[in-house]
Amino acid sequence: MTDSSVLDLAPVVPVVVVEDVADAVPLARALVAGGLRAIEVTLRTPAALDAIRAVADEVPDAVVGAGTVISPQNVADSVAAGARFLVSPGWTDTLLDAMKESGVPFLPGVSTTSEVVALLERGVSEMKFFPAEAAGGVPYLKSLAGPLPQARFCPTGGVSLGSAPSYLALKNVGCVGGSWMLPADAVAARDWARIETLAREAAGLK
């Protein structure tokens, strides 16, 4: 991975919620085997930081990052656990400063034109568009490409296997984030082979 971009690792970044740290490594191995190297582990569960640490330690081909980063403490804890990129649902000046100072690539979340302009003003041109479907989806991002061509996005939130290609066809979209390759029943059953198959299908999207 370059120091500058999360957006070019894969067309799809799986958004992972880990309830049981024991699932983290086999799940990550299944995603990597399917071609999805960049894995966003959300900080929504008590197991999240330990999951990031386990994947960083035991799955060398994975590029594990932290999602739902909403505070400087989240930034510090995630980087200490081995996160190689950071993703936030939104941003403040305080959070942005912490992410910038972390030394790892990051995608601050935006859902409005003003937020995009504010980030460009701060020297940030790569962003998460969230919640993508609820905030206007493909038409909204397409409309931003004209006045703000320097901004690139990873739309996340409601993106599916069916809608992902429409996002990826946009010139200002580098990748999409989603969890459809991680159906709850497959994770509960520890059906890593099924997850690998779904990951391979996602990795093949253009």
XYZ file of C-alpha atoms in Angstrom, residues 61-175:
115
model
C -1.356 -10.465 3.392
C -4.227 -8.456 4.867
C -4.203 -4.679 5.160
C -6.336 -4.251 8.243
C -7.853 -0.926 9.160
C -10.192 0.500 11.770
C -13.650 1.849 11.007
C -16.134 3.869 13.065
C -13.211 5.968 14.305
C -14.814 8.935 16.068
C -12.261 10.228 18.597
C -8.529 10.853 19.009
C -8.515 7.971 21.501
C -9.968 5.673 18.833
C -7.167 6.797 16.514
C -4.452 6.093 19.077
C -5.888 2.734 20.128
C -6.381 1.585 16.532
C -2.857 2.450 15.408
C -1.432 0.816 18.542
C -3.375 -2.345 17.679
C -1.861 -2.438 14.198
C -4.429 -0.655 12.031
C -2.895 0.422 8.728
C -5.694 2.787 7.776
C -8.518 4.629 9.525
C -12.107 5.291 8.448
C -14.567 7.618 10.159
C -18.312 8.083 9.591
C -17.847 11.847 9.855
C -15.197 14.296 10.999
C -14.414 17.254 13.222
C -11.280 19.392 13.287
C -10.110 17.525 16.389
C -10.619 14.110 14.847
C -9.082 15.159 11.535
C -5.977 16.473 13.289
C -5.593 13.188 15.165
C -5.966 11.146 11.975
C -3.465 13.337 10.151
C -0.972 12.973 12.998
C -1.419 9.181 13.157
C 0.948 8.524 10.270
C -1.442 6.107 8.536
C -3.817 6.766 5.612
C -7.355 7.741 6.529
C -10.771 8.315 5.006
C -12.867 10.889 6.858
C -16.586 10.561 6.299
C -18.663 13.150 4.429
C -22.255 13.405 3.266
C -22.530 17.017 2.098
C -20.836 19.259 -0.445
C -19.749 21.678 2.282
C -17.965 18.879 4.165
C -16.140 17.904 0.974
C -15.057 21.512 0.362
C -13.927 21.850 3.975
C -11.743 18.745 3.679
C -10.256 19.916 0.387
C -9.418 23.170 2.148
C -7.556 21.102 4.754
C -5.582 19.248 2.075
C -7.601 16.026 2.178
C -8.906 14.729 -1.158
C -9.825 11.106 -0.342
C -12.980 10.558 1.684
C -15.637 8.093 2.730
C -19.114 8.981 1.440
C -21.505 7.873 4.162
C -24.278 6.852 4.420
C -24.042 6.475 0.673
C -27.511 5.318 -0.323
C -29.335 7.486 2.213
C -27.258 10.562 1.326
C -28.031 10.507 -2.389
C -26.147 7.557 -3.809
C -24.781 7.430 -7.332
C -26.576 10.552 -8.638
C -25.219 12.655 -5.776
C -21.617 11.541 -6.255
C -21.912 11.976 -10.007
C -23.069 15.553 -9.479
C -20.001 16.298 -7.320
C -17.541 15.238 -10.016
C -18.038 18.396 -12.054
C -17.393 21.131 -9.483
C -15.110 19.035 -7.225
C -13.112 16.734 -9.520
C -10.180 16.546 -7.104
C -12.241 14.692 -4.486
C -12.274 10.871 -4.547
C -14.610 8.691 -2.548
C -15.269 5.315 -0.991
C -19.061 5.172 -0.751
C -20.267 3.026 2.152
C -23.684 2.459 3.669
C -26.333 0.474 1.858
C -24.027 -0.471 -1.020
C -24.763 -3.947 -2.375
C -23.441 -6.371 -4.955
C -26.088 -5.005 -7.309
C -25.360 -1.320 -6.795
C -21.573 -1.464 -6.417
C -20.816 -1.475 -10.178
C -22.773 1.771 -10.650
C -20.645 3.437 -7.997
C -17.386 1.975 -9.322
C -18.191 3.315 -12.799
C -17.968 6.887 -11.475
C -14.646 8.604 -12.112
C -14.555 10.029 -8.578
C -15.023 6.663 -6.846
C -11.945 4.611 -6.021
C -13.659 1.756 -4.204
